[in-house]
Amino acid sequence: MRIPPNYLKLLRLLLIWLPLVLFSLPGVAQEGKGIYWMKAGDAYARQEAEGIVTYTLPAQSKQLILAREKLVPSGATEPLQVQDFSFSEDKQKLLLFTNTVKVWRLHTKGDYWVYDLAGQRLRKLGQNLPASSLMFAKFSPDGKQVGYVSGHNIYVENLADGTVKQLTTDGSRKLINGTFDWAYEEEFSCRDGFRWSPDSRKIAYWQLDATGVKDYLLFNDTDSIYPTVHPVEYPVAGEAPSPYKIGVVEVATKNTRWMNLPGDPQQHYVPRMAWAANADELILQQLNRKQNESKLFLCNATTGQVKPVYTENDKAWIDILPSWDSKYNDSGWDWLQEGREFLWASEKDGWRHLYRISRDGKKETLLTKGNYDVMEIVAVQETEGYIYFMASPNNATQAYLYRTRLNGKGKAERLTPITEAGTHHYTLSPSGKYGYHSFSNHYTKPVSEWVSLPRHKALNGTSAVDQALAQAATSAPSLRFFKVKTADGVEMDAWMAKPEPFDSTKKYPIVFYVYTEPAGQTVLDTYGAGMNGLYRGSMAEDGYIYVSVDGRGTPASKGREWRKSIYRKIGVLNIQDQAAAAREILKLPYVDTTRVAVWGWSGGGSTTLNLLFQYPDIYKTGIAVAAVGNQLTYDNIYQERYMGLPQENLEDFVRGSPITHAKNLRGHLLYIHGTGDDNVHYNNADMLLNELIKYNKQFQVMPYPNRTHSISEGEGTQEHLSTLYTNYLRQYCPPGGR
């Protein structure tokens, strides 16, 4: 199941890798994160203890542009606690995000203030609206207005006189303007649902009608004597999605023109929309309900008329760009040649590659060529004729910076030094001359530095990455990466952390960590691989072998066929691959086949259940956290994307659901779930437990009252969960060599 992370990707991996990590607020300034590039020159801004500062490269000359003490509102004694900020186009005003609250996964609601740098004035926006109710505030391109959402309606505030216009008036919990329902947010990473036109006169926005979507009722029975009910619009697999409209509202008149998109809006999605490099047209992506057909439309903002410009089909599903590059979550469309072409990604030749597409869709040019996947678009530098991207042609557990020419000629050029094996991340300056470079691998702690490009030289003359690698190399890591080849010839990436000390003449218990679904990898060459955030103590010192394997269907950079072979086979193919890999690993002479455990969270919890039920001869102990026990209970966007429609192939959903195989339980099962989980609902637990009870299968269950999918809320929760997990593993899969 998908957990939103770069935020979408980062958060997803955090929940897969370290479930106990608390999610941080957006925009919290630290070097390389919370960086805001100044378009004029190679300078960037960020927040520090003293206030908001700018740095100019390459000298890193520093200037304080907004001191913290200037952020004390009238009548207050303490300055605002700023979580995020942005500049107006002319850099004369700052928009400050404060007093934030979480909406499902991220802090996207709060208060906004504008600071005028020239006049040194601080003013709160939406003063007549409820506190901490504003969402996605942003300056108009001319810097004279700010648009925002509050109470499911869109507002515009004039910065000269403070007047506020309410552009939509029909918003409610079920009729959503300028933002999204639960499913769109969770599965398409759609949160910010409105876009200023380049001329600052119009706003394009989504409207979702969730009135026909059934509510899932979350019960809070811990915060008061009488329980309270919190309804969430949640369409499960087989249920139609919220119908959409795309509107363009004139700020002056408050009149909305709806786009005349073809097709039944209850059988389609619009996950991406932007202004089409001018103030007259929109461009948007429409997916059919199965998400295996993508159409791009140009829409006339005045008349609402639309024309299709590009269509793509896939036998499985089509991944939208934000699903693998979170920079595009809320906006962004890469235009070239002053709007005559745009950048597009496709897997149609078997690999995820980038193309230049003409505005009318009639001409395309392949930019990235070869048997490798583009993992992320880092930057488009049209003036110098290059596109920068991440790829790893020879190792799907790592990531490196490449560039290639925008004219489609020549070969891709690797810019990351060949000596720096591992996983890299880059934030490039607008000129492309400089980059903030972050690195880690499984034995090197995260390190960062500023580099010049394309030669990849550290600005201070000494590479922090090279130094960190040299220091780390002095101690041999206990974790090793390897390949597992099954009896059927499927080769999978894996890592193994051995006990410390290790005696090859003894046999040790083995614990498999699993996820296995299309939303995430577990076998990544990053620092933290091989660590178990739930275990109290050291698994290696206690005498456990710890292993993880990425089978087919995981989003590794191994081509389309690898990723999409799992279509309509979640709970089947991924389970077969894990079991086949385990059989090979259990042949090692130092593995005790009588002490084999498996655990996972979310989709990994589902995998844990399926492995324990379908292969009881292999797995003796399982710990499943927040698992989907019945695929028919999960949301339609995720489940139908990967499994099809229950109305057409119900048997696939049934065959892949752990509840179908629960009667086969022979080993020890600990099932853990938060009763306030809005993502994988607690009824999964009740359905599964009922099935186990039906067949007199003995197990242990731990419901965490009113906790969400992360089971991170509440005093003592982290310690309790970790203690529970560790004690159960030690009891039923005892540690140590024998």
GROMACS .gro file of N, CA, C and O in nm, residues 96 217 297 310 336 344-345 354 405 608 613:
model
   44
   96LEU      N    1   0.515   3.328   0.433
   96LEU     CA    2   0.563   3.247   0.546
   96LEU      C    3   0.452   3.154   0.593
   96LEU      O    4   0.339   3.198   0.618
  217LEU      N    5  -1.581   0.505   0.850
  217LEU     CA    6  -1.596   0.571   0.980
  217LEU      C    7  -1.481   0.533   1.073
  217LEU      O    8  -1.464   0.416   1.108
  297PHE      N    9  -0.449   1.648  -2.302
  297PHE     CA   10  -0.539   1.741  -2.368
  297PHE      C   11  -0.489   1.884  -2.351
  297PHE      O   12  -0.440   1.922  -2.244
  310TYR      N   13  -0.188   1.373  -2.727
  310TYR     CA   14  -0.095   1.261  -2.711
  310TYR      C   15  -0.164   1.150  -2.633
  310TYR      O   16  -0.223   1.174  -2.528
  336LEU      N   17   0.968   2.336  -2.355
  336LEU     CA   18   1.088   2.366  -2.432
  336LEU      C   19   1.050   2.453  -2.552
  336LEU      O   20   0.932   2.457  -2.591
  344TRP      N   21   0.844   1.460  -2.183
  344TRP     CA   22   0.752   1.355  -2.142
  344TRP      C   23   0.830   1.227  -2.115
  344TRP      O   24   0.935   1.202  -2.176
  345ALA      N   25   0.779   1.146  -2.021
  345ALA     CA   26   0.842   1.018  -1.986
  345ALA      C   27   0.749   0.904  -2.026
  345ALA      O   28   0.627   0.914  -2.011
  354LEU      N   29   1.296   0.949  -2.154
  354LEU     CA   30   1.245   1.085  -2.171
  354LEU      C   31   1.239   1.120  -2.319
  354LEU      O   32   1.329   1.085  -2.397
  405ARG      N   33   2.212   1.526  -2.414
  405ARG     CA   34   2.175   1.645  -2.492
  405ARG      C   35   2.025   1.647  -2.520
  405ARG      O   36   1.964   1.544  -2.547
  608THR      N   37   0.391  -1.058   0.457
  608THR     CA   38   0.421  -1.144   0.571
  608THR      C   39   0.310  -1.246   0.592
  608THR      O   40   0.336  -1.367   0.610
  613PHE      N   41   0.108  -1.797   0.549
  613PHE     CA   42  -0.006  -1.884   0.518
  613PHE      C   43   0.020  -1.975   0.399
  613PHE      O   44  -0.019  -2.092   0.400
   0.00000   0.00000   0.00000
